[in-house]
Amino acid sequence: MNQPETLKIVIVGHVDHGKSTLIGRLFYDTGAIPESRYAEIAATCKAQGREFEFAYLMDALEEEREQNITIDTAATFFRTATRPYVIIDAPGHKQFLKNMITGASSADAAILLVDGVEGVREQTRRHAYVLSLLGIRQVVVAVNKLDMVGYDRQRFQQVENDIRAFLHSVAIVPAHVIPISARAGENMARRLGGTPWYDGPTVLEALDTFENVRADRSLPLRLPVQDVYTWDGRRIYAGRVETGEVRRGDEVIFLPSGKITRIRSVEKWGAPALEAAGAGECIGVTTEDELFVERGEVIARRGSAPVKSRELLASIFWLADRPFRTGQSYLLKLATAEVIATAVAIEERLDSSTLEVTERQAAELLPTEVGNVRFLLKSDWACDLYGDNIRLGRFVIEAGPQIGGGGIIRSVVDEAGSAVQRINLDEQFIAGDEGNLVDLTRARSAVEFDVTPAFLDALARGDRVLFRLRDPGQLAPLALLAFEHRLAFSFSREGDRALVVLYREPPLAAPEEPPAVVF
């Protein structure tokens, strides 16, 4: 029997909004706290003359207890009936932002905690932006301490409106916004009756709906080459499948070199040859042709390959002590690739807590500041837009011997001068017993359509075509297609996917001639 995979959750939010209390409550409600831990916490609280505090469960460091704040990220475990969890507590203080990013960088999902009394604060916004920067899309917002305002629905709604508005600005749509009291346990594992006006899931129920994004096979194949070994007269390209799946016999392309071949074998050390391997697996592959490529190349399928680029626009978050400056060169690292890049322009400098543009064409970014930066690369790079594939859409920036910051790729200029993927509708059109389908879930966000007579003829016959979209960003080109060809469409949502049905409306019947009037 297969065991469910562990999901990594990071808890973020402004200092004193109740992160450690929330985690302690989760452990308590799931039975993950050993009796010895109870005794230790009880003894600590008694010695300090305080009431029992769940927060002390995560405050594992003695120094933290002295300061009564969480300093470092700490990972601990609990489980529900659905799966086991690794839960990461991250510090809320501004000076520990690096620690927060360290914890969040490996998470599959996040709980963004907001104090229902104080509302959205500076670090709430900054942490939300970092979640966006790290590509964490599975987010649940917990509005805490509502017991202190009598579980007032109007107050909850006000906080919900504020946080949804900010999350929208950083392209995060929370799965749920949940009214809770971590201290009392309201809507954590159970509904205790404090919020009869709320009919959504509890925090644990919401977590159980999330998926392990580290093993996303639904995306196009991305296999960065970590190393190349020569063994038994064969060249073995080793690496971790970041997304998608690779199969024996697949035609693949290595980028940025552009070399094309077929997969001869998929292998793991000490195991029989595999037919296929998917996201999250560390493997080696051999190819029908002996290719001389190096670490940093990306193996992909030809029809859904990443972009080969020397110029990109990225949103970066700067953390180093010295400023990030226009005109300077930095080492960028993406998956296994490294490239020297020159920051040719800081097009926008933003306040990281409000995301307001504070300066255009700035000369530098200071620590904890955010900027939209244009880079010119010294050599070709294979990458994706952040919105298309998180694994190859984000990078880190080295500043000397240390990590200076991170970035997500907003746009790129590929060899053809564009990052737009052209979709030939005849090639993508699938006619089946259950209807006609064009699946765009593996295409880039930016698409253009090559419309063909056969596709238009099918619509003219009265057929309807279902488009499964990768994200709402593909709605605009599809609406343009409908407008240009006088088609109608309907829109719906299926989980996180957008669906569009394209069809041709029958011509309107000509109005009847009014009866002749005889005088």
Short mmCIF file of C-alpha atoms in Angstrom, two decimals:
data_model
loop_
_atom_site.label_atom_id
_atom_site.label_comp_id
_atom_site.label_asym_id
_atom_site.label_seq_id
_atom_site.Cartn_x
_atom_site.Cartn_y
_atom_site.Cartn_z
CA MET A 1 0.00 0.00 0.00
CA ASN A 2 1.39 3.40 -1.00
CA GLN A 3 1.87 5.88 1.80
CA PRO A 4 0.60 9.43 1.15
CA GLU A 5 3.39 11.92 0.57
CA THR A 6 4.32 14.38 3.28
CA LEU A 7 3.18 17.95 2.65
CA LYS A 8 5.42 20.81 3.80
CA ILE A 9 3.53 23.78 5.23
CA VAL A 10 5.07 27.10 6.21
CA ILE A 11 3.35 29.44 8.67
CA VAL A 12 4.01 33.12 8.02
CA GLY A 13 2.67 36.44 9.21
CA HIS A 14 3.38 39.54 11.26
CA VAL A 15 5.11 39.15 14.61
CA ASP A 16 2.73 38.44 17.52
CA HIS A 17 -0.14 37.48 15.27
CA GLY A 18 -0.07 34.00 16.82
CA LYS A 19 1.98 31.67 14.59
CA SER A 20 3.46 29.55 17.37
CA THR A 21 0.11 29.34 19.15
CA LEU A 22 -1.51 28.15 15.93
CA ILE A 23 1.10 25.45 15.43
CA GLY A 24 0.88 24.34 19.03
CA ARG A 25 -2.87 24.08 18.67
CA LEU A 26 -2.50 21.99 15.49
CA PHE A 27 -0.21 19.60 17.34
CA TYR A 28 -2.57 19.43 20.30
CA ASP A 29 -5.64 18.80 18.17
CA THR A 30 -3.94 16.08 16.11
CA GLY A 31 -2.45 14.29 19.10
CA ALA A 32 1.12 14.99 18.00
CA ILE A 33 2.35 16.30 21.35
CA PRO A 34 4.05 13.76 23.64
CA GLU A 35 3.19 13.78 27.32
CA SER A 36 6.74 14.76 28.22
CA ARG A 37 6.33 17.92 26.14
CA TYR A 38 3.12 18.75 27.97
CA ALA A 39 4.90 18.40 31.27
CA GLU A 40 7.76 20.61 30.14
CA ILE A 41 5.42 23.33 28.91
CA ALA A 42 3.30 23.17 32.05
CA ALA A 43 6.38 23.47 34.22
CA THR A 44 7.63 26.46 32.22
CA CYS A 45 4.30 28.25 32.44
CA LYS A 46 3.99 27.55 36.16
CA ALA A 47 7.51 28.86 36.79
CA GLN A 48 6.64 32.06 34.93
CA GLY A 49 3.27 32.43 36.62
CA ARG A 50 1.47 32.33 33.28
CA GLU A 51 -1.41 30.41 31.82
CA PHE A 52 -0.75 27.41 29.61
CA GLU A 53 0.66 28.63 26.25
CA PHE A 54 0.64 26.50 23.10
CA ALA A 55 3.20 28.89 21.65
CA TYR A 56 6.00 27.30 23.67
CA LEU A 57 5.81 24.13 21.60
CA MET A 58 7.56 25.77 18.69
CA ASP A 59 9.77 28.06 20.71
CA ALA A 60 12.35 25.31 21.02
CA LEU A 61 15.35 27.53 21.52
CA GLU A 62 16.13 28.78 25.00
CA GLU A 63 16.98 32.18 23.59
CA GLU A 64 13.55 32.42 22.04
CA ARG A 65 11.91 31.77 25.36
CA GLU A 66 13.93 34.57 26.90
CA GLN A 67 12.92 37.01 24.16
CA ASN A 68 9.43 35.55 23.65
CA ILE A 69 9.83 35.66 19.85
CA THR A 70 10.54 32.98 17.25
CA ILE A 71 14.01 33.50 15.77
CA ASP A 72 14.73 30.58 13.49
CA THR A 73 12.66 28.34 11.30
CA ALA A 74 11.92 25.02 12.92
CA ALA A 75 10.31 21.99 11.37
CA THR A 76 8.14 19.51 13.24
CA PHE A 77 5.63 16.87 12.28
CA PHE A 78 1.99 15.99 12.70
CA ARG A 79 -0.51 14.04 10.67
CA THR A 80 -4.18 13.87 9.82
CA ALA A 81 -6.20 10.96 8.48
CA THR A 82 -5.24 12.16 4.98
CA ARG A 83 -1.45 12.52 5.20
CA PRO A 84 1.60 13.45 7.32
CA TYR A 85 2.76 17.09 7.45
CA VAL A 86 6.03 18.87 8.03
CA ILE A 87 5.15 22.26 9.43
CA ILE A 88 7.62 25.10 9.40
CA ASP A 89 7.39 28.08 11.72
CA ALA A 90 9.02 31.20 10.30
CA PRO A 91 9.90 34.35 12.25
CA GLY A 92 7.77 37.43 11.84
CA HIS A 93 10.36 40.03 12.78
CA LYS A 94 11.68 42.11 9.87
CA GLN A 95 15.31 41.49 10.85
CA PHE A 96 14.79 37.73 10.46
CA LEU A 97 13.43 37.93 6.93
CA LYS A 98 16.22 35.71 5.58
CA ASN A 99 15.20 33.00 8.05
CA MET A 100 11.60 33.30 6.93
CA ILE A 101 12.59 32.89 3.28
CA THR A 102 14.77 29.90 4.16
CA GLY A 103 11.82 28.19 5.76
CA ALA A 104 9.32 29.10 3.08
CA SER A 105 11.52 28.17 0.12
CA SER A 106 10.92 24.44 0.50
CA ALA A 107 7.22 24.57 1.34
CA ASP A 108 4.36 23.15 -0.74
CA ALA A 109 1.77 25.42 0.83
CA ALA A 110 1.41 28.20 3.36
CA ILE A 111 -0.82 29.47 6.11
CA LEU A 112 -0.78 33.27 6.17
CA LEU A 113 -1.81 34.36 9.63
CA VAL A 114 -3.50 37.72 10.27
CA ASP A 115 -4.48 39.09 13.66
CA GLY A 116 -8.21 39.76 13.49
CA VAL A 117 -7.84 42.63 15.95
CA GLU A 118 -4.81 44.39 14.43
CA GLY A 119 -5.58 43.51 10.82
CA VAL A 120 -3.10 43.40 7.92
CA ARG A 121 0.29 44.80 8.93
CA GLU A 122 3.66 45.53 7.28
CA GLN A 123 5.12 42.05 7.70
CA THR A 124 1.84 40.45 6.63
CA ARG A 125 2.20 42.15 3.25
CA ARG A 126 5.94 41.54 3.02
CA HIS A 127 5.56 37.83 3.80
CA ALA A 128 2.71 37.54 1.30
CA TYR A 129 4.95 39.04 -1.34
CA VAL A 130 7.72 36.58 -0.48
CA LEU A 131 5.24 33.70 -0.85
CA SER A 132 4.47 35.05 -4.30
CA LEU A 133 8.17 35.41 -5.05
CA LEU A 134 8.82 31.81 -4.03
CA GLY A 135 5.96 30.58 -6.16
CA ILE A 136 3.83 29.22 -3.32
CA ARG A 137 0.31 29.26 -4.69
CA GLN A 138 -1.47 27.03 -2.22
CA VAL A 139 -2.27 29.55 0.49
CA VAL A 140 -4.89 29.59 3.20
CA VAL A 141 -5.41 32.75 5.24
CA ALA A 142 -6.27 32.30 8.93
CA VAL A 143 -7.76 35.37 10.60
CA ASN A 144 -6.78 34.77 14.22
CA LYS A 145 -7.82 36.06 17.66
CA LEU A 146 -11.44 36.56 16.66
CA ASP A 147 -12.45 35.44 20.16
CA MET A 148 -11.07 38.81 21.33
CA VAL A 149 -13.72 40.65 19.27
CA GLY A 150 -16.58 38.29 20.07
CA TYR A 151 -16.25 36.49 16.71
CA ASP A 152 -17.58 39.62 15.08
CA ARG A 153 -18.49 38.81 11.47
CA GLN A 154 -18.17 42.40 10.27
CA ARG A 155 -14.63 42.66 11.65
CA PHE A 156 -13.68 39.37 9.97
CA GLN A 157 -15.11 40.57 6.67
CA GLN A 158 -13.11 43.80 6.89
CA VAL A 159 -9.84 41.89 7.42
CA GLU A 160 -10.74 39.42 4.68
CA ASN A 161 -11.35 42.25 2.21
CA ASP A 162 -8.00 43.87 3.09
CA ILE A 163 -5.93 40.71 2.73
CA ARG A 164 -7.68 39.54 -0.44
CA ALA A 165 -7.02 42.92 -2.06
CA PHE A 166 -3.32 42.73 -1.28
CA LEU A 167 -2.97 39.08 -2.28
CA HIS A 168 -4.63 39.89 -5.59
CA SER A 169 -1.88 42.47 -6.24
CA VAL A 170 0.78 39.74 -5.87
CA ALA A 171 -1.14 37.17 -7.95
CA ILE A 172 -2.17 34.93 -5.06
CA VAL A 173 -5.73 33.65 -4.79
CA PRO A 174 -6.16 32.14 -1.32
CA ALA A 175 -7.87 28.78 -1.25
CA HIS A 176 -9.79 29.84 1.84
CA VAL A 177 -9.94 32.70 4.35
CA ILE A 178 -10.86 31.13 7.69
CA PRO A 179 -11.98 32.86 10.90
CA ILE A 180 -10.19 31.21 13.81
CA SER A 181 -9.07 31.44 17.39
CA ALA A 182 -5.88 29.40 17.73
CA ARG A 183 -5.98 29.79 21.50
CA ALA A 184 -9.57 28.56 21.84
CA GLY A 185 -9.35 26.08 18.96
CA GLU A 186 -12.21 27.58 16.94
CA ASN A 187 -12.14 26.30 13.32
CA MET A 188 -8.72 24.69 13.78
CA ALA A 189 -9.67 21.01 13.83
CA ARG A 190 -13.28 21.47 14.87
CA ARG A 191 -16.10 24.00 14.78
CA LEU A 192 -16.87 25.03 18.33
CA GLY A 193 -19.87 27.22 17.53
CA GLY A 194 -18.20 30.62 17.76
CA THR A 195 -18.70 31.40 14.06
CA PRO A 196 -22.15 30.07 13.04
CA TRP A 197 -22.05 32.48 10.05
CA TYR A 198 -19.03 30.66 8.55
CA ASP A 199 -19.66 27.50 6.48
CA GLY A 200 -16.17 26.90 5.04
CA PRO A 201 -13.55 24.34 6.05
CA THR A 202 -11.50 24.26 9.24
CA VAL A 203 -7.76 24.84 8.96
CA LEU A 204 -7.03 21.09 8.97
CA GLU A 205 -9.72 20.41 6.37
CA ALA A 206 -8.27 23.15 4.16
CA LEU A 207 -4.74 21.73 4.47
CA ASP A 208 -5.99 18.27 3.47
CA THR A 209 -7.20 19.67 0.13
CA PHE A 210 -3.71 20.82 -0.89
CA GLU A 211 -1.41 18.86 -3.22
CA ASN A 212 2.27 18.02 -3.18
CA VAL A 213 3.53 20.51 -5.77
CA ARG A 214 7.05 19.12 -5.63
CA ALA A 215 5.83 16.19 -7.67
CA ASP A 216 3.83 17.93 -10.37
CA ARG A 217 3.60 15.57 -13.34
CA SER A 218 0.93 17.65 -15.06
CA LEU A 219 3.45 20.28 -16.20
CA PRO A 220 5.81 19.90 -19.17
CA LEU A 221 8.99 17.90 -18.66
CA ARG A 222 11.84 19.81 -17.04
CA LEU A 223 14.92 17.73 -16.24
CA PRO A 224 17.93 19.96 -15.44
CA VAL A 225 21.23 18.14 -15.98
CA GLN A 226 23.10 18.00 -12.69
CA ASP A 227 26.06 16.02 -13.98
CA VAL A 228 27.21 13.82 -16.87
CA TYR A 229 28.87 10.47 -16.13
CA THR A 230 30.61 8.02 -18.42
CA TRP A 231 29.83 4.45 -17.36
CA ASP A 232 30.16 1.17 -19.30
CA GLY A 233 30.97 3.18 -22.41
CA ARG A 234 27.72 5.18 -22.11
CA ARG A 235 27.09 8.83 -21.29
CA ILE A 236 24.53 9.15 -18.50
CA TYR A 237 22.84 12.51 -17.92
CA ALA A 238 21.85 12.66 -14.26
CA GLY A 239 19.43 15.02 -12.55
CA ARG A 240 16.13 15.47 -10.77
CA VAL A 241 12.89 15.62 -12.73
CA GLU A 242 11.49 18.96 -11.59
CA THR A 243 8.16 18.71 -13.42
CA GLY A 244 6.49 16.39 -15.89
CA GLU A 245 7.55 12.93 -16.91
CA VAL A 246 10.26 11.43 -19.11
CA ARG A 247 9.77 8.13 -20.97
CA ARG A 248 11.98 5.76 -22.86
CA GLY A 249 11.67 6.64 -26.56
CA ASP A 250 10.69 10.30 -25.99
CA GLU A 251 12.07 12.82 -28.45
CA VAL A 252 13.73 15.50 -26.34
CA ILE A 253 15.71 18.68 -26.74
CA PHE A 254 18.60 19.86 -24.59
CA LEU A 255 18.51 23.61 -23.93
CA PRO A 256 20.15 26.03 -24.31
CA SER A 257 22.42 23.98 -26.64
CA GLY A 258 19.42 22.97 -28.80
CA LYS A 259 20.60 19.39 -29.36
CA ILE A 260 17.81 16.94 -30.23
CA THR A 261 17.74 13.19 -29.65
CA ARG A 262 15.63 10.37 -28.18
CA ILE A 263 15.73 8.85 -24.72
CA ARG A 264 17.31 5.39 -24.89
CA SER A 265 16.93 4.46 -21.22
CA VAL A 266 15.67 5.81 -17.90
CA GLU A 267 17.70 4.51 -14.96
CA LYS A 268 18.19 4.61 -11.22
CA TRP A 269 21.32 3.51 -9.46
CA GLY A 270 21.16 -0.17 -8.51
CA ALA A 271 17.66 -0.66 -9.94
CA PRO A 272 16.27 -2.23 -13.13
CA ALA A 273 15.78 0.08 -16.10
CA LEU A 274 12.58 2.13 -15.89
CA GLU A 275 9.94 2.75 -18.51
CA ALA A 276 9.41 6.29 -17.18
CA ALA A 277 10.16 8.63 -14.29
CA GLY A 278 8.23 11.60 -13.00
CA ALA A 279 8.55 14.81 -11.03
CA GLY A 280 10.51 14.51 -7.83
CA GLU A 281 12.58 11.48 -8.93
CA CYS A 282 16.38 11.60 -9.20
CA ILE A 283 17.39 9.60 -12.26
CA GLY A 284 19.87 9.17 -15.07
CA VAL A 285 18.99 8.97 -18.74
CA THR A 286 20.93 7.81 -21.79
CA THR A 287 20.19 8.96 -25.32
CA GLU A 288 20.33 7.42 -28.79
CA ASP A 289 22.95 9.98 -29.81
CA GLU A 290 26.10 10.68 -27.81
CA LEU A 291 25.76 14.35 -26.95
CA PHE A 292 28.42 16.49 -25.34
CA VAL A 293 26.46 18.75 -23.04
CA GLU A 294 27.27 20.13 -19.61
CA ARG A 295 25.66 20.67 -16.23
CA GLY A 296 22.98 23.34 -16.46
CA GLU A 297 21.32 22.11 -19.65
CA VAL A 298 17.59 21.36 -19.39
CA ILE A 299 16.01 18.29 -20.98
CA ALA A 300 12.48 18.95 -22.30
CA ARG A 301 10.12 17.81 -25.03
CA ARG A 302 10.41 19.78 -28.25
CA GLY A 303 6.82 20.93 -28.34
CA SER A 304 6.80 22.29 -24.81
CA ALA A 305 10.36 23.43 -24.23
CA PRO A 306 11.48 26.32 -22.00
CA VAL A 307 12.62 29.60 -23.47
CA LYS A 308 16.22 30.11 -24.58
CA SER A 309 17.05 33.66 -23.65
CA ARG A 310 19.75 36.26 -23.01
CA GLU A 311 17.45 38.99 -21.72
CA LEU A 312 14.80 38.90 -19.03
CA LEU A 313 12.70 41.11 -16.78
CA ALA A 314 12.42 39.86 -13.21
CA SER A 315 10.95 40.92 -9.88
CA ILE A 316 13.67 40.59 -7.28
CA PHE A 317 13.74 40.75 -3.50
CA TRP A 318 17.07 42.06 -2.19
CA LEU A 319 18.42 40.90 1.18
CA ALA A 320 22.18 41.54 1.18
CA ASP A 321 23.70 44.19 3.42
CA ARG A 322 25.09 46.23 0.51
CA PRO A 323 22.79 47.72 -2.15
CA PHE A 324 21.89 46.06 -5.44
CA ARG A 325 23.02 48.48 -8.15
CA THR A 326 22.34 49.15 -11.81
CA GLY A 327 25.32 48.40 -14.05
CA GLN A 328 26.77 45.72 -11.79
CA SER A 329 27.06 42.04 -12.70
CA TYR A 330 25.73 39.23 -10.53
CA LEU A 331 25.76 35.44 -10.61
CA LEU A 332 22.25 34.07 -11.14
CA LYS A 333 21.45 30.44 -10.29
CA LEU A 334 18.41 28.65 -11.69
CA ALA A 335 18.08 24.90 -11.05
CA THR A 336 21.55 23.58 -11.99
CA ALA A 337 22.44 26.45 -14.32
CA GLU A 338 24.56 29.48 -13.48
CA VAL A 339 25.02 32.60 -15.56
CA ILE A 340 26.62 36.02 -15.17
CA ALA A 341 24.03 38.74 -15.64
CA THR A 342 24.27 42.51 -15.73
CA ALA A 343 21.49 44.55 -14.17
CA VAL A 344 20.99 47.04 -17.00
CA ALA A 345 17.98 48.79 -15.43
CA ILE A 346 15.97 48.87 -12.22
CA GLU A 347 12.76 49.82 -13.97
CA GLU A 348 10.75 50.08 -10.76
CA ARG A 349 11.68 50.26 -7.11
CA LEU A 350 8.86 49.19 -4.78
CA ASP A 351 8.03 49.36 -1.12
CA SER A 352 7.95 45.67 -0.17
CA SER A 353 5.19 46.14 2.42
CA THR A 354 2.78 48.06 0.18
CA LEU A 355 4.14 47.25 -3.33
CA GLU A 356 3.77 50.94 -4.21
CA VAL A 357 6.27 52.13 -6.80
CA THR A 358 8.59 54.52 -4.97
CA GLU A 359 10.95 55.28 -7.87
CA ARG A 360 11.27 54.55 -11.59
CA GLN A 361 14.63 53.91 -13.28
CA ALA A 362 16.28 53.68 -9.86
CA ALA A 363 20.02 53.41 -9.34
CA GLU A 364 19.90 50.88 -6.50
CA LEU A 365 17.83 48.69 -4.19
CA LEU A 366 18.44 48.64 -0.45
CA PRO A 367 18.07 45.57 1.83
CA THR A 368 14.47 44.19 1.99
CA GLU A 369 13.48 46.30 -1.03
CA VAL A 370 11.77 44.95 -4.12
CA GLY A 371 12.44 45.92 -7.70
CA ASN A 372 11.57 45.06 -11.28
CA VAL A 373 14.95 44.61 -12.92
CA ARG A 374 16.03 44.03 -16.52
CA PHE A 375 19.01 41.68 -16.86
CA LEU A 376 21.27 41.00 -19.85
CA LEU A 377 22.88 37.56 -19.62
CA LYS A 378 26.42 36.75 -20.64
CA SER A 379 25.38 33.40 -22.14
CA ASP A 380 22.17 31.61 -23.20
CA TRP A 381 19.84 30.40 -20.47
CA ALA A 382 16.92 27.96 -20.53
CA CYS A 383 14.11 29.22 -18.33
CA ASP A 384 10.34 29.56 -17.99
CA LEU A 385 8.14 32.40 -16.98
CA TYR A 386 7.31 32.20 -13.31
CA GLY A 387 3.63 31.93 -14.15
CA ASP A 388 4.27 28.98 -16.47
CA ASN A 389 6.59 26.82 -14.39
CA ILE A 390 7.71 27.82 -10.92
CA ARG A 391 10.63 25.37 -10.90
CA LEU A 392 12.36 27.05 -13.82
CA GLY A 393 10.79 30.46 -13.33
CA ARG A 394 12.69 31.60 -10.24
CA PHE A 395 16.35 32.09 -9.38
CA VAL A 396 18.70 33.20 -6.64
CA ILE A 397 21.26 36.01 -6.87
CA GLU A 398 24.71 35.63 -5.40
CA ALA A 399 26.40 38.64 -3.80
CA GLY A 400 29.96 37.53 -3.14
CA PRO A 401 30.05 34.32 -1.10
CA GLN A 402 26.44 34.72 0.07
CA ILE A 403 22.94 34.68 -1.38
CA GLY A 404 21.97 38.29 -1.92
CA GLY A 405 18.40 37.86 -3.06
CA GLY A 406 15.97 36.02 -5.23
CA GLY A 407 13.87 36.70 -8.28
CA ILE A 408 11.00 35.47 -10.39
CA ILE A 409 10.99 35.79 -14.16
CA ARG A 410 8.20 38.05 -15.43
CA SER A 411 9.10 38.16 -19.11
CA VAL A 412 11.87 37.01 -21.42
CA VAL A 413 13.06 37.66 -24.93
CA ASP A 414 13.77 34.40 -26.71
CA GLU A 415 15.74 33.79 -29.89
CA ALA A 416 12.75 34.76 -31.99
CA GLY A 417 12.37 37.98 -30.00
CA SER A 418 9.20 36.89 -28.21
CA ALA A 419 8.08 34.74 -25.31
CA VAL A 420 4.66 34.10 -26.83
CA GLN A 421 3.91 30.48 -27.74
CA ARG A 422 2.04 29.97 -31.00
CA ILE A 423 -0.68 27.32 -30.84
CA ASN A 424 -1.74 25.59 -34.04
CA LEU A 425 -5.37 24.72 -33.38
CA ASP A 426 -5.37 21.79 -35.82
CA GLU A 427 -2.50 20.19 -33.92
CA GLN A 428 -4.09 20.77 -30.52
CA PHE A 429 -7.67 19.94 -31.51
CA ILE A 430 -8.93 16.60 -30.14
CA ALA A 431 -12.31 15.31 -31.36
CA GLY A 432 -13.72 12.71 -28.97
CA ASP A 433 -16.93 10.94 -28.08
CA GLU A 434 -17.43 13.30 -25.15
CA GLY A 435 -16.81 16.42 -27.22
CA ASN A 436 -14.06 18.50 -28.76
CA LEU A 437 -11.11 19.61 -26.67
CA VAL A 438 -8.13 21.95 -26.91
CA ASP A 439 -5.88 21.42 -23.90
CA LEU A 440 -3.74 24.48 -23.10
CA THR A 441 -2.78 23.42 -19.57
CA ARG A 442 0.79 22.68 -20.67
CA ALA A 443 1.17 25.76 -22.86
CA ARG A 444 2.72 29.02 -21.73
CA SER A 445 0.54 31.74 -20.27
CA ALA A 446 1.28 33.97 -23.26
CA VAL A 447 -0.18 32.29 -26.35
CA GLU A 448 -1.31 33.21 -29.83
CA PHE A 449 -3.47 31.02 -32.05
CA ASP A 450 -2.93 29.86 -35.61
CA VAL A 451 -6.56 29.43 -36.72
CA THR A 452 -7.16 26.90 -39.48
CA PRO A 453 -10.10 26.32 -41.89
CA ALA A 454 -10.76 22.87 -40.42
CA PHE A 455 -11.16 24.37 -36.95
CA LEU A 456 -13.55 27.05 -38.20
CA ASP A 457 -15.50 24.49 -40.25
CA ALA A 458 -16.09 22.40 -37.12
CA LEU A 459 -17.56 25.42 -35.35
CA ALA A 460 -19.64 26.27 -38.42
CA ARG A 461 -21.21 22.78 -38.25
CA GLY A 462 -22.43 23.63 -34.78
CA ASP A 463 -19.70 21.85 -32.84
CA ARG A 464 -18.61 23.27 -29.50
CA VAL A 465 -14.97 23.23 -28.46
CA LEU A 466 -13.85 23.08 -24.84
CA PHE A 467 -10.61 24.90 -24.04
CA ARG A 468 -8.88 23.86 -20.81
CA LEU A 469 -6.75 26.84 -19.81
CA ARG A 470 -3.53 26.82 -17.91
CA ASP A 471 -4.49 30.02 -16.11
CA PRO A 472 -6.77 33.06 -16.57
CA GLY A 473 -3.95 34.81 -18.46
CA GLN A 474 -4.94 32.80 -21.55
CA LEU A 475 -8.46 34.26 -21.51
CA ALA A 476 -7.48 37.45 -23.32
CA PRO A 477 -6.04 35.80 -26.49
CA LEU A 478 -8.99 33.40 -26.55
CA ALA A 479 -11.46 36.29 -26.30
CA LEU A 480 -9.59 38.01 -29.14
CA LEU A 481 -9.90 34.85 -31.25
CA ALA A 482 -13.65 34.78 -30.59
CA PHE A 483 -14.03 38.46 -31.43
CA GLU A 484 -12.06 38.24 -34.67
CA HIS A 485 -14.06 35.24 -35.93
CA ARG A 486 -17.48 36.28 -34.58
CA LEU A 487 -17.70 33.39 -32.14
CA ALA A 488 -19.39 33.19 -28.76
CA PHE A 489 -17.95 31.65 -25.61
CA SER A 490 -18.88 30.72 -22.06
CA PHE A 491 -16.57 30.61 -19.04
CA SER A 492 -16.50 28.33 -15.99
CA ARG A 493 -14.09 27.17 -13.30
CA GLU A 494 -12.99 23.62 -12.44
CA GLY A 495 -10.85 23.65 -9.32
CA ASP A 496 -7.89 25.89 -10.13
CA ARG A 497 -8.47 25.56 -13.87
CA ALA A 498 -10.41 27.88 -16.13
CA LEU A 499 -12.64 26.36 -18.82
CA VAL A 500 -13.93 28.11 -21.92
CA VAL A 501 -16.42 26.70 -24.43
CA LEU A 502 -16.18 28.27 -27.88
CA TYR A 503 -19.10 28.03 -30.30
CA ARG A 504 -20.83 29.80 -33.16
CA GLU A 505 -24.25 31.19 -32.41
CA PRO A 506 -26.94 30.48 -35.00
CA PRO A 507 -27.81 33.51 -37.10
CA LEU A 508 -30.70 35.54 -35.82
CA ALA A 509 -33.95 34.97 -37.65
CA ALA A 510 -34.95 37.85 -39.90
CA PRO A 511 -37.77 39.90 -38.37
CA GLU A 512 -41.13 39.26 -39.88
CA GLU A 513 -42.41 41.88 -42.27
CA PRO A 514 -45.21 43.88 -40.69
CA PRO A 515 -48.55 43.31 -42.35
CA ALA A 516 -49.32 45.73 -45.11
CA VAL A 517 -51.67 48.51 -44.14
CA VAL A 518 -54.43 49.15 -46.67
CA PHE A 519 -56.15 52.45 -46.65
#
